[in-house]
Structure formats: C-alpha cells, structure tokens
PDB file of C-alpha atoms and ligand atoms in Angstrom:
ATOM      1  CA  MET N  68      20.888   7.116 -57.433  1.00  0.00           C
ATOM      2  CA  GLY N  69      23.373   4.370 -58.497  1.00  0.00           C
ATOM      3  CA  ASP N  70      23.080   0.737 -57.380  1.00  0.00           C
ATOM      4  CA  GLY N  71      26.214   1.091 -55.229  1.00  0.00           C
ATOM      5  CA  MET N  72      24.691   4.046 -53.358  1.00  0.00           C
ATOM      6  CA  LYS N  73      21.377   2.166 -52.922  1.00  0.00           C
ATOM      7  CA  SER N  74      23.034  -0.893 -51.373  1.00  0.00           C
ATOM      8  CA  PHE N  75      25.147   1.388 -49.143  1.00  0.00           C
ATOM      9  CA  LEU N  76      21.967   3.148 -47.919  1.00  0.00           C
ATOM     10  CA  LYS N  77      20.286  -0.253 -47.337  1.00  0.00           C
ATOM     11  CA  LYS N  78      23.241  -1.355 -45.187  1.00  0.00           C
ATOM     12  CA  VAL N  79      23.139   1.881 -43.169  1.00  0.00           C
ATOM     13  CA  LEU N  80      19.367   1.549 -42.571  1.00  0.00           C
ATOM     14  CA  LEU N  81      19.766  -2.107 -41.589  1.00  0.00           C
ATOM     15  CA  SER N  82      22.530  -1.221 -39.101  1.00  0.00           C
ATOM     16  CA  ILE N  83      20.360   1.509 -37.548  1.00  0.00           C
ATOM     17  CA  GLY N  84      17.475  -0.977 -37.275  1.00  0.00           C
ATOM     18  CA  ILE N  85      19.665  -3.557 -35.500  1.00  0.00           C
ATOM     19  CA  LEU N  86      21.001  -0.865 -33.174  1.00  0.00           C
ATOM     20  CA  ILE N  87      17.469   0.231 -32.185  1.00  0.00           C
ATOM     21  CA  VAL N  88      16.458  -3.392 -31.457  1.00  0.00           C
ATOM     22  CA  LEU N  89      19.602  -3.872 -29.307  1.00  0.00           C
ATOM     23  CA  VAL N  90      18.914  -0.669 -27.333  1.00  0.00           C
ATOM     24  CA  LEU N  91      15.292  -1.753 -26.703  1.00  0.00           C
ATOM     25  CA  ILE N  92      16.361  -5.255 -25.575  1.00  0.00           C
ATOM     26  CA  THR N  93      18.917  -3.815 -23.102  1.00  0.00           C
ATOM     27  CA  HIS N  94      16.304  -1.358 -21.826  1.00  0.00           C
ATOM     28  CA  TYR N  95      13.764  -4.108 -21.100  1.00  0.00           C
ATOM     29  CA  MET N  96      16.427  -6.358 -19.532  1.00  0.00           C
ATOM     30  CA  ASP N  97      17.281  -3.494 -17.175  1.00  0.00           C
ATOM     31  CA  ARG N  98      13.617  -3.041 -16.288  1.00  0.00           C
ATOM     32  CA  ASP N  99      13.388  -6.736 -15.556  1.00  0.00           C
ATOM     33  CA  LYS N 100      16.331  -6.452 -13.185  1.00  0.00           C
ATOM     34  CA  GLU N 101      14.494  -3.845 -11.092  1.00  0.00           C
ATOM     35  CA  THR N 102      11.794  -6.341 -10.111  1.00  0.00           C
ATOM     36  CA  LYS N 103      14.250  -9.066  -9.005  1.00  0.00           C
ATOM     37  CA  PRO N 104      14.058  -9.811  -5.264  1.00  0.00           C
ATOM     38  CA  VAL N 105      16.194  -7.766  -2.918  1.00  0.00           C
ATOM     39  CA  PRO N 106      17.402  -9.407   0.316  1.00  0.00           C
ATOM     40  CA  ILE N 107      15.177  -8.626   3.289  1.00  0.00           C
ATOM     41  CA  GLU N 108      16.923  -6.491   5.846  1.00  0.00           C
ATOM     42  CA  ASN N 109      16.226  -6.750   9.515  1.00  0.00           C
ATOM     43  CA  SER N 110      16.979  -3.099   9.761  1.00  0.00           C
ATOM     44  CA  SER N 111      18.047  -1.438  12.961  1.00  0.00           C
ATOM     45  CA  SER N 112      18.897   1.692  10.988  1.00  0.00           C
ATOM     46  CA  ASP N 113      17.168   5.058  11.155  1.00  0.00           C
ATOM     47  CA  LEU N 114      15.278   4.463   7.932  1.00  0.00           C
ATOM     48  CA  LEU N 115      11.517   4.335   7.774  1.00  0.00           C
ATOM     49  CA  GLU N 116      10.460   1.238   5.839  1.00  0.00           C
ATOM     50  CA  ILE N 117       7.017   0.658   4.372  1.00  0.00           C
ATOM     51  CA  TYR N 118       5.980  -2.596   2.699  1.00  0.00           C
ATOM     52  CA  TYR N 119       2.899  -2.454   0.481  1.00  0.00           C
ATOM     53  CA  PHE N 120       2.466  -6.223   0.205  1.00  0.00           C
ATOM     54  CA  ASP N 121       1.445  -8.020  -2.946  1.00  0.00           C
ATOM     55  CA  VAL N 122      -1.468  -9.966  -1.469  1.00  0.00           C
ATOM     56  CA  GLY N 123      -3.479 -10.189  -4.695  1.00  0.00           C
ATOM     57  CA  GLN N 124      -6.925  -8.548  -4.682  1.00  0.00           C
ATOM     58  CA  ALA N 125      -6.591  -7.433  -1.040  1.00  0.00           C
ATOM     59  CA  ASP N 126      -4.677  -5.034   1.148  1.00  0.00           C
ATOM     60  CA  SER N 127      -1.848  -5.188   3.678  1.00  0.00           C
ATOM     61  CA  THR N 128       0.741  -2.553   4.576  1.00  0.00           C
ATOM     62  CA  LEU N 129       3.549  -2.719   7.131  1.00  0.00           C
ATOM     63  CA  ILE N 130       5.249   0.369   8.568  1.00  0.00           C
ATOM     64  CA  SER N 131       8.536  -0.292  10.413  1.00  0.00           C
ATOM     65  CA  TYR N 132      10.968   2.126  12.015  1.00  0.00           C
ATOM     66  CA  GLN N 133      13.643   1.168  14.541  1.00  0.00           C
ATOM     67  CA  ASN N 134      11.731  -1.276  16.733  1.00  0.00           C
ATOM     68  CA  TYR N 135       8.299   0.208  16.044  1.00  0.00           C
ATOM     69  CA  HIS N 136       5.893  -1.766  13.888  1.00  0.00           C
ATOM     70  CA  VAL N 137       2.458  -0.800  12.595  1.00  0.00           C
ATOM     71  CA  LEU N 138       0.308  -3.106  10.472  1.00  0.00           C
ATOM     72  CA  ILE N 139      -2.555  -1.748   8.382  1.00  0.00           C
ATOM     73  CA  ASP N 140      -4.823  -4.632   7.232  1.00  0.00           C
ATOM     74  CA  ALA N 141      -3.769  -8.245   6.688  1.00  0.00           C
ATOM     75  CA  GLY N 142      -5.159  -9.345   3.317  1.00  0.00           C
ATOM     76  CA  ASN N 143      -7.513 -12.284   2.753  1.00  0.00           C
ATOM     77  CA  THR N 144      -7.631 -15.302   5.094  1.00  0.00           C
ATOM     78  CA  VAL N 145      -5.114 -17.222   2.918  1.00  0.00           C
ATOM     79  CA  ASP N 146      -2.669 -14.299   3.091  1.00  0.00           C
ATOM     80  CA  GLY N 147      -2.364 -14.539   6.883  1.00  0.00           C
ATOM     81  CA  VAL N 148      -0.683 -17.940   6.449  1.00  0.00           C
ATOM     82  CA  LYS N 149       2.151 -16.328   4.466  1.00  0.00           C
ATOM     83  CA  LEU N 150       2.279 -12.911   6.142  1.00  0.00           C
ATOM     84  CA  VAL N 151       2.912 -14.225   9.673  1.00  0.00           C
ATOM     85  CA  PRO N 152       6.157 -16.115   8.792  1.00  0.00           C
ATOM     86  CA  TYR N 153       7.218 -13.181   6.603  1.00  0.00           C
ATOM     87  CA  PHE N 154       6.857 -10.771   9.547  1.00  0.00           C
ATOM     88  CA  LYS N 155       8.887 -13.168  11.724  1.00  0.00           C
ATOM     89  CA  GLU N 156      11.561 -13.337   9.015  1.00  0.00           C
ATOM     90  CA  LEU N 157      11.722  -9.533   9.147  1.00  0.00           C
ATOM     91  CA  GLY N 158      12.493  -9.830  12.872  1.00  0.00           C
ATOM     92  CA  ILE N 159       9.133  -8.472  14.040  1.00  0.00           C
ATOM     93  CA  ASP N 160       8.241  -9.699  17.537  1.00  0.00           C
ATOM     94  CA  HIS N 161       5.306  -7.378  18.313  1.00  0.00           C
ATOM     95  CA  PHE N 162       3.080  -4.694  16.810  1.00  0.00           C
ATOM     96  CA  ASP N 163       2.651  -1.306  18.450  1.00  0.00           C
ATOM     97  CA  TYR N 164      -0.514  -0.733  16.431  1.00  0.00           C
ATOM     98  CA  VAL N 165      -2.596  -3.012  14.261  1.00  0.00           C
ATOM     99  CA  ILE N 166      -5.215  -1.179  12.252  1.00  0.00           C
ATOM    100  CA  ALA N 167      -8.131  -2.952  10.607  1.00  0.00           C
ATOM    101  CA  THR N 168      -9.363  -0.226   8.254  1.00  0.00           C
ATOM    102  CA  HIS N 169     -12.794  -1.882   7.954  1.00  0.00           C
ATOM    103  CA  ALA N 170     -14.475  -5.267   8.294  1.00  0.00           C
ATOM    104  CA  HIS N 171     -14.178  -6.655   4.758  1.00  0.00           C
ATOM    105  CA  GLU N 172     -12.552 -10.046   4.130  1.00  0.00           C
ATOM    106  CA  ASP N 173      -9.835  -8.635   1.834  1.00  0.00           C
ATOM    107  CA  HIS N 174      -8.590  -6.434   4.729  1.00  0.00           C
ATOM    108  CA  ILE N 175      -9.204  -8.482   7.893  1.00  0.00           C
ATOM    109  CA  GLY N 176      -9.098 -12.038   6.488  1.00  0.00           C
ATOM    110  CA  GLY N 177      -5.514 -12.730   7.617  1.00  0.00           C
ATOM    111  CA  MET N 178      -5.744 -10.690  10.787  1.00  0.00           C
ATOM    112  CA  SER N 179      -6.832 -13.281  13.370  1.00  0.00           C
ATOM    113  CA  ARG N 180      -3.646 -15.225  12.580  1.00  0.00           C
ATOM    114  CA  VAL N 181      -1.629 -12.057  13.260  1.00  0.00           C
ATOM    115  CA  VAL N 182      -3.453 -11.578  16.587  1.00  0.00           C
ATOM    116  CA  TYR N 183      -2.640 -15.163  17.649  1.00  0.00           C
ATOM    117  CA  ASN N 184       1.054 -14.816  16.703  1.00  0.00           C
ATOM    118  CA  PHE N 185       2.182 -11.395  17.952  1.00  0.00           C
ATOM    119  CA  PRO N 186       1.672  -9.280  21.066  1.00  0.00           C
ATOM    120  CA  ILE N 187      -0.307  -6.173  20.039  1.00  0.00           C
ATOM    121  CA  ASP N 188      -0.268  -2.944  22.066  1.00  0.00           C
ATOM    122  CA  HIS N 189      -3.208  -1.252  20.301  1.00  0.00           C
ATOM    123  CA  PHE N 190      -5.828  -2.648  17.965  1.00  0.00           C
ATOM    124  CA  TYR N 191      -7.846  -0.044  16.004  1.00  0.00           C
ATOM    125  CA  MET N 192     -11.013  -0.756  14.071  1.00  0.00           C
ATOM    126  CA  PRO N 193     -14.242   1.087  13.169  1.00  0.00           C
ATOM    127  CA  ASN N 194     -17.153   0.312  15.455  1.00  0.00           C
ATOM    128  CA  HIS N 195     -19.267  -1.880  13.213  1.00  0.00           C
ATOM    129  CA  SER N 196     -20.049  -5.562  13.203  1.00  0.00           C
ATOM    130  CA  SER N 197     -20.047  -7.723  10.122  1.00  0.00           C
ATOM    131  CA  GLU N 198     -21.502 -11.001   8.863  1.00  0.00           C
ATOM    132  CA  TRP N 199     -18.138 -12.084   7.482  1.00  0.00           C
ATOM    133  CA  LYS N 200     -16.659 -15.265   8.945  1.00  0.00           C
ATOM    134  CA  SER N 201     -13.295 -13.512   9.119  1.00  0.00           C
ATOM    135  CA  TYR N 202     -14.904 -10.855  11.357  1.00  0.00           C
ATOM    136  CA  SER N 203     -16.183 -13.390  13.920  1.00  0.00           C
ATOM    137  CA  ASN N 204     -12.792 -15.175  13.768  1.00  0.00           C
ATOM    138  CA  LEU N 205     -11.056 -11.871  14.457  1.00  0.00           C
ATOM    139  CA  MET N 206     -13.341 -11.027  17.392  1.00  0.00           C
ATOM    140  CA  LYS N 207     -12.676 -14.501  18.842  1.00  0.00           C
ATOM    141  CA  ALA N 208      -8.897 -14.026  18.451  1.00  0.00           C
ATOM    142  CA  LEU N 209      -8.949 -10.589  20.144  1.00  0.00           C
ATOM    143  CA  GLU N 210     -10.943 -11.982  23.051  1.00  0.00           C
ATOM    144  CA  LYS N 211      -8.694 -15.048  23.483  1.00  0.00           C
ATOM    145  CA  GLU N 212      -5.514 -12.964  23.337  1.00  0.00           C
ATOM    146  CA  ASN N 213      -6.944 -10.240  25.569  1.00  0.00           C
ATOM    147  CA  VAL N 214      -6.445  -7.462  23.034  1.00  0.00           C
ATOM    148  CA  PRO N 215      -9.040  -4.699  23.472  1.00  0.00           C
ATOM    149  CA  LEU N 216     -10.665  -3.323  20.310  1.00  0.00           C
ATOM    150  CA  GLU N 217     -10.264   0.464  20.249  1.00  0.00           C
ATOM    151  CA  THR N 218     -12.150   2.815  17.953  1.00  0.00           C
ATOM    152  CA  PRO N 219     -10.174   6.027  17.484  1.00  0.00           C
ATOM    153  CA  SER N 220     -11.808   9.372  16.790  1.00  0.00           C
ATOM    154  CA  VAL N 221     -11.137  11.724  13.876  1.00  0.00           C
ATOM    155  CA  ASP N 222      -8.065  13.930  14.484  1.00  0.00           C
ATOM    156  CA  SER N 223      -6.699  11.683  17.246  1.00  0.00           C
ATOM    157  CA  THR N 224      -2.939  11.195  17.017  1.00  0.00           C
ATOM    158  CA  PHE N 225      -0.221   8.871  18.248  1.00  0.00           C
ATOM    159  CA  ASP N 226       3.571   9.006  18.099  1.00  0.00           C
ATOM    160  CA  LEU N 227       6.119   6.207  17.788  1.00  0.00           C
ATOM    161  CA  GLY N 228       9.579   7.769  18.087  1.00  0.00           C
ATOM    162  CA  ASP N 229       9.874  10.148  15.112  1.00  0.00           C
ATOM    163  CA  LEU N 230       6.727   8.790  13.484  1.00  0.00           C
ATOM    164  CA  HIS N 231       3.675  11.000  13.923  1.00  0.00           C
ATOM    165  CA  PHE N 232       0.304   9.457  13.026  1.00  0.00           C
ATOM    166  CA  THR N 233      -3.088  11.178  12.640  1.00  0.00           C
ATOM    167  CA  ILE N 234      -6.478   9.523  12.161  1.00  0.00           C
ATOM    168  CA  LEU N 235      -7.949  11.607   9.327  1.00  0.00           C
ATOM    169  CA  TRP N 236     -11.213   9.746   8.961  1.00  0.00           C
ATOM    170  CA  ILE N 237     -13.305   6.969  10.443  1.00  0.00           C
ATOM    171  CA  GLY N 238     -16.969   6.315   9.599  1.00  0.00           C
ATOM    172  CA  GLU N 239     -19.625   5.414  12.133  1.00  0.00           C
ATOM    173  CA  ASP N 240     -21.643   2.323  11.320  1.00  0.00           C
ATOM    174  CA  LYS N 241     -22.344   3.310   7.716  1.00  0.00           C
ATOM    175  CA  GLU N 242     -24.081   0.586   5.757  1.00  0.00           C
ATOM    176  CA  ASP N 243     -21.284   0.602   3.195  1.00  0.00           C
ATOM    177  CA  TYR N 244     -18.327  -0.613   5.233  1.00  0.00           C
ATOM    178  CA  ASN N 245     -15.903   1.088   2.837  1.00  0.00           C
ATOM    179  CA  GLU N 246     -17.228   4.441   4.074  1.00  0.00           C
ATOM    180  CA  ASN N 247     -16.226   3.465   7.608  1.00  0.00           C
ATOM    181  CA  SER N 248     -12.606   2.925   6.540  1.00  0.00           C
ATOM    182  CA  ILE N 249      -9.965   4.378   8.823  1.00  0.00           C
ATOM    183  CA  VAL N 250      -7.827   6.883   6.912  1.00  0.00           C
ATOM    184  CA  LEU N 251      -4.375   7.378   8.391  1.00  0.00           C
ATOM    185  CA  ARG N 252      -1.713  10.014   7.848  1.00  0.00           C
ATOM    186  CA  LEU N 253       1.959   9.504   8.727  1.00  0.00           C
ATOM    187  CA  ASP N 254       4.474  12.346   9.032  1.00  0.00           C
ATOM    188  CA  PHE N 255       8.159  11.444   9.274  1.00  0.00           C
ATOM    189  CA  PHE N 256      10.406  14.536   9.334  1.00  0.00           C
ATOM    190  CA  ASN N 257       9.915  16.157   5.890  1.00  0.00           C
ATOM    191  CA  THR N 258       8.054  13.247   4.319  1.00  0.00           C
ATOM    192  CA  SER N 259       4.363  12.347   4.556  1.00  0.00           C
ATOM    193  CA  TYR N 260       2.150   9.405   3.684  1.00  0.00           C
ATOM    194  CA  LEU N 261      -1.592   8.741   3.394  1.00  0.00           C
ATOM    195  CA  PHE N 262      -3.214   5.338   3.840  1.00  0.00           C
ATOM    196  CA  MET N 263      -6.786   5.380   2.554  1.00  0.00           C
ATOM    197  CA  GLY N 264      -8.116   1.862   3.185  1.00  0.00           C
ATOM    198  CA  ASP N 265     -11.227   1.524   1.016  1.00  0.00           C
ATOM    199  CA  ALA N 266     -12.423   5.079   1.748  1.00  0.00           C
ATOM    200  CA  THR N 267     -14.861   6.445  -0.830  1.00  0.00           C
ATOM    201  CA  GLY N 268     -15.295   9.869  -2.413  1.00  0.00           C
ATOM    202  CA  ASP N 269     -17.718  10.775   0.417  1.00  0.00           C
ATOM    203  CA  SER N 270     -15.028  10.202   3.044  1.00  0.00           C
ATOM    204  CA  GLU N 271     -12.442  12.054   0.925  1.00  0.00           C
ATOM    205  CA  ARG N 272     -14.715  15.119   0.865  1.00  0.00           C
ATOM    206  CA  ASN N 273     -15.076  15.017   4.675  1.00  0.00           C
ATOM    207  CA  ILE N 274     -11.343  15.055   5.468  1.00  0.00           C
ATOM    208  CA  ASP N 275      -9.764  18.345   6.573  1.00  0.00           C
ATOM    209  CA  SER N 276      -8.064  19.457   3.347  1.00  0.00           C
ATOM    210  CA  ASN N 277      -5.106  20.977   5.277  1.00  0.00           C
ATOM    211  CA  GLN N 278      -4.160  17.424   6.231  1.00  0.00           C
ATOM    212  CA  LEU N 279      -4.166  16.050   2.691  1.00  0.00           C
ATOM    213  CA  PRO N 280      -1.018  17.187   0.851  1.00  0.00           C
ATOM    214  CA  CYS N 281       1.511  14.350   1.024  1.00  0.00           C
ATOM    215  CA  ASP N 282       4.365  12.615  -0.791  1.00  0.00           C
ATOM    216  CA  VAL N 283       3.014   9.076  -1.044  1.00  0.00           C
ATOM    217  CA  LEU N 284      -0.664   8.220  -1.419  1.00  0.00           C
ATOM    218  CA  LYS N 285      -1.849   4.675  -0.842  1.00  0.00           C
ATOM    219  CA  VAL N 286      -4.766   4.972  -3.260  1.00  0.00           C
ATOM    220  CA  GLY N 287      -8.235   4.298  -1.812  1.00  0.00           C
ATOM    221  CA  HIS N 288     -10.221   1.133  -2.573  1.00  0.00           C
ATOM    222  CA  HIS N 289      -7.735  -0.572  -4.923  1.00  0.00           C
ATOM    223  CA  GLY N 290      -8.049   2.241  -7.497  1.00  0.00           C
ATOM    224  CA  SER N 291     -11.855   2.202  -7.741  1.00  0.00           C
ATOM    225  CA  LYS N 292     -13.431   5.112  -9.643  1.00  0.00           C
ATOM    226  CA  TYR N 293     -15.745   5.752  -6.650  1.00  0.00           C
ATOM    227  CA  SER N 294     -12.669   6.870  -4.715  1.00  0.00           C
ATOM    228  CA  SER N 295      -9.842   9.253  -5.683  1.00  0.00           C
ATOM    229  CA  VAL N 296     -12.205  12.039  -6.788  1.00  0.00           C
ATOM    230  CA  ALA N 297     -10.518  14.838  -8.731  1.00  0.00           C
ATOM    231  CA  PRO N 298     -10.589  17.634  -6.051  1.00  0.00           C
ATOM    232  CA  PHE N 299      -9.176  15.166  -3.509  1.00  0.00           C
ATOM    233  CA  LEU N 300      -6.282  14.090  -5.754  1.00  0.00           C
ATOM    234  CA  GLU N 301      -5.568  17.699  -6.693  1.00  0.00           C
ATOM    235  CA  THR N 302      -5.264  18.633  -3.005  1.00  0.00           C
ATOM    236  CA  VAL N 303      -3.215  15.581  -2.026  1.00  0.00           C
ATOM    237  CA  LYS N 304      -0.956  16.118  -5.047  1.00  0.00           C
ATOM    238  CA  PRO N 305       1.309  13.164  -4.191  1.00  0.00           C
ATOM    239  CA  LYS N 306       4.643  12.490  -5.874  1.00  0.00           C
ATOM    240  CA  TYR N 307       3.946   8.769  -5.709  1.00  0.00           C
ATOM    241  CA  ALA N 308       0.796   6.659  -5.629  1.00  0.00           C
ATOM    242  CA  VAL N 309       0.641   3.008  -4.598  1.00  0.00           C
ATOM    243  CA  ILE N 310      -2.262   0.779  -5.627  1.00  0.00           C
ATOM    244  CA  SER N 311      -2.864  -2.610  -3.997  1.00  0.00           C
ATOM    245  CA  VAL N 312      -4.648  -4.691  -6.599  1.00  0.00           C
ATOM    246  CA  GLY N 313      -4.898  -8.283  -7.877  1.00  0.00           C
ATOM    247  CA  LYS N 314      -3.833  -9.353 -11.363  1.00  0.00           C
ATOM    248  CA  GLU N 315      -6.815  -9.412 -13.757  1.00  0.00           C
ATOM    249  CA  ASN N 316      -9.242  -8.960 -10.844  1.00  0.00           C
ATOM    250  CA  GLU N 317     -12.995  -9.301 -11.432  1.00  0.00           C
ATOM    251  CA  TYR N 318     -13.674  -5.629 -10.532  1.00  0.00           C
ATOM    252  CA  HIS N 319     -11.275  -4.352 -13.209  1.00  0.00           C
ATOM    253  CA  TYR N 320      -9.356  -2.315 -10.599  1.00  0.00           C
ATOM    254  CA  PRO N 321      -7.593   0.002 -10.929  1.00  0.00           C
ATOM    255  CA  HIS N 322     -10.122   1.890 -13.025  1.00  0.00           C
ATOM    256  CA  GLN N 323      -8.654   3.708 -16.013  1.00  0.00           C
ATOM    257  CA  VAL N 324     -10.232   7.035 -15.002  1.00  0.00           C
ATOM    258  CA  VAL N 325      -8.194   6.973 -11.744  1.00  0.00           C
ATOM    259  CA  LEU N 326      -4.978   6.114 -13.611  1.00  0.00           C
ATOM    260  CA  ASP N 327      -5.701   8.943 -16.062  1.00  0.00           C
ATOM    261  CA  LYS N 328      -6.161  11.476 -13.225  1.00  0.00           C
ATOM    262  CA  LEU N 329      -2.896  10.386 -11.600  1.00  0.00           C
ATOM    263  CA  GLU N 330      -1.065  10.606 -14.924  1.00  0.00           C
ATOM    264  CA  TYR N 331      -2.510  14.079 -15.548  1.00  0.00           C
ATOM    265  CA  LEU N 332      -1.142  15.202 -12.161  1.00  0.00           C
ATOM    266  CA  GLY N 333       2.286  13.758 -13.022  1.00  0.00           C
ATOM    267  CA  VAL N 334       2.176  11.162 -10.213  1.00  0.00           C
ATOM    268  CA  THR N 335       4.482   8.122 -10.386  1.00  0.00           C
ATOM    269  CA  VAL N 336       2.263   5.059  -9.894  1.00  0.00           C
ATOM    270  CA  TYR N 337       3.310   1.690  -8.469  1.00  0.00           C
ATOM    271  CA  ARG N 338       0.926  -1.281  -8.462  1.00  0.00           C
ATOM    272  CA  THR N 339       1.192  -4.585  -6.618  1.00  0.00           C
ATOM    273  CA  ASP N 340      -0.150  -6.481  -9.668  1.00  0.00           C
ATOM    274  CA  LEU N 341       2.736  -5.148 -11.792  1.00  0.00           C
ATOM    275  CA  ASN N 342       5.535  -4.342  -9.289  1.00  0.00           C
ATOM    276  CA  HIS N 343       4.839  -7.078  -6.692  1.00  0.00           C
ATOM    277  CA  THR N 344       5.533  -6.057  -3.092  1.00  0.00           C
ATOM    278  CA  ILE N 345       6.442  -2.370  -3.072  1.00  0.00           C
ATOM    279  CA  HIS N 346       9.135  -1.533  -0.533  1.00  0.00           C
ATOM    280  CA  LEU N 347       9.736   2.098   0.421  1.00  0.00           C
ATOM    281  CA  GLN N 348      12.628   3.493   2.420  1.00  0.00           C
ATOM    282  CA  SER N 349      13.019   7.038   3.689  1.00  0.00           C
ATOM    283  CA  ASN N 350      15.503   8.938   5.813  1.00  0.00           C
ATOM    284  CA  GLY N 351      12.899  11.659   6.364  1.00  0.00           C
ATOM    285  CA  ARG N 352      14.152  13.781   3.464  1.00  0.00           C
ATOM    286  CA  SER N 353      14.120  11.560   0.378  1.00  0.00           C
ATOM    287  CA  ILE N 354      12.098   8.495  -0.571  1.00  0.00           C
ATOM    288  CA  GLN N 355      13.294   5.398  -2.416  1.00  0.00           C
ATOM    289  CA  PHE N 356      11.387   2.435  -3.809  1.00  0.00           C
ATOM    290  CA  ASP N 357      12.350  -1.078  -4.727  1.00  0.00           C
ATOM    291  CA  PHE N 358      10.273  -4.109  -5.576  1.00  0.00           C
ATOM    292  CA  LEU N 359      10.301  -7.516  -3.895  1.00  0.00           C
ATOM    293  CA  GLU N 360       9.017 -10.819  -5.237  1.00  0.00           C
ATOM    294  CA  THR N 361       7.682 -12.036  -1.901  1.00  0.00           C
ATOM    295  CA  ASP N 362       5.437 -14.890  -3.096  1.00  0.00           C
ATOM    296  CA  LEU N 363       2.682 -13.635  -0.780  1.00  0.00           C
ATOM    297  CA  ASP N 364      -0.007 -13.446  -3.463  1.00  0.00           C
ATOM    298  CA  GLY N 365      -2.621 -16.169  -2.854  1.00  0.00           C
TER     299      GLY N 365
HETATM  300 ZN1   ZN V 406     -10.764  -3.762  -0.213  1.00  0.00          ZN
END
C-alpha cells in the first residue's frame, strides 16, 4: 500500500471515529433531556396518573384520577415535610383512601403529617402495633383528626369511578412486619397495576395467582432478593417494573438477582434512585412514563 493510500485510510478512520463520538454525545444528551422536570399538571382530564415518588430509601405512591386520590405510604418522617406541600401544589384537597402498607418508618414516617393536613375518607393499615415513634405519632394523629383505622380483608374491593381496587394480601400480626404488608391491585379499563409494599416471597406465594398478571409492578421491598421470587414474577409478567430505592443505600437494594430476573423476562425497569420521581399516565389502553425532578428525596 502506498503512503498516499495509507494517509487516505487514516483520514477515513479518523472521520468515522469522530462521527461515532458525536453520535454517542447526542444520544446521551437526549437521555439527559428525558429526566428534566416536566410541569406539574393539576389534571381534570380522564387520565389516570400515578406518581412513584423519589423519597430516597423509602416508599410513597400517589394514584390520582379525576378528583379521586389514593396515597400508598408516605416515606420517612422527613419526607412528610415535602410531600404535603407537593400534594397541595397538585391541587389535592382530600384523600379517598390512605393506605399504610405496614408499620415501618420508611412507609409511615411522613404519614401523620398527611393525616393532619388532609381530610381522609378511609385509612387502611394492617392490624399490628409497632415500637416505632412514627407509629405512635400516626396513631395520635388519627385519633386527633377522628380518622378510624380500618383493616381490610383479603379479596375485599373498592371502586373510585373507573378505578377498581382489590386487596390481594394483608398479613395478620406476623413478627416480620414486611409480611403483613398490604398488597393492592388496581384495574383501570384494559390496564392493571400491582403495589407490593414490602411483601416478601411468603406473601407472594399466598396471593391468588389469577390476580397477578399485570402491566406495571411496583416491585416488593425496594427490590430485595427475599421478594420477587421467580414463580411470582413469571406469573405477574409485567411490561414495566418500578423500584422505589435510595441512592447507594446501605442494604444494596435493588439486589442484582432481582434485576437479572426482570431483565430475563424482558421487563422495562424504572428506579427512583436513577429516574427520580416516576410519573405514569394512562388512558386505560396505553401507558406512558416521564420522570420528574421533584426534590423530595431527604
Ligand atoms: Zn420499606
């Protein structure tokens, strides 16, 4: 090969290299754009909206449709301080249902503040007491605000307009509070959603398998390997999985084995530590996600 040819080839290779770098840069810039904040809508539309809040190593999910509002868990105590104004900003003036999946700080910590700030039609919680300070604070708040604590039974249902909810699981005074976690299913026209709380593999095995297949799974116990057992995930077979988890948390959630199982099943995974607050919208046929930087973490 002559020198002229060599330098020509070098130039071609260099150009290809630059092109690849440019394509990669544009790709990552686009990805960055997706996580930029989207204006909050006080929606009076017919869309179901679900917010899986980025509350660090904790859990809080809001389900809103027309003027119906359901809150599942309220993060740690510090999260309540930020969640309450955020709910008000969204135009929420009451909750039809507030569900405390179980009495751990990372689920009920912020809840007494919610009880003091909004009228609540129904308050659901497993029937177990707890030593946590946040538990006694919550009991005090419910008493002061005259909100009765209700413990639903397995297979009980409630409807809010077109939203159909089923209690799939609730434990009875198990020593491990996670096993008491309320597991909730939501059906909205042709779409369906599971909210697992911190339910363990034992609870997953006890749920009626006919009730499991769904589109969006809120993964149990922040992606712990003691939840999301293989037969359960294979039956649920969600299109999307959402994991509420803190950045670099001490428990190393989500566990790799859970992520591997979800990947094997071809599930698209969103995580609050990577995607921030995960905002879902559905018209009952299709489901869309976007990501909000809500500054709720911590
Ligand atoms: Zn938890």
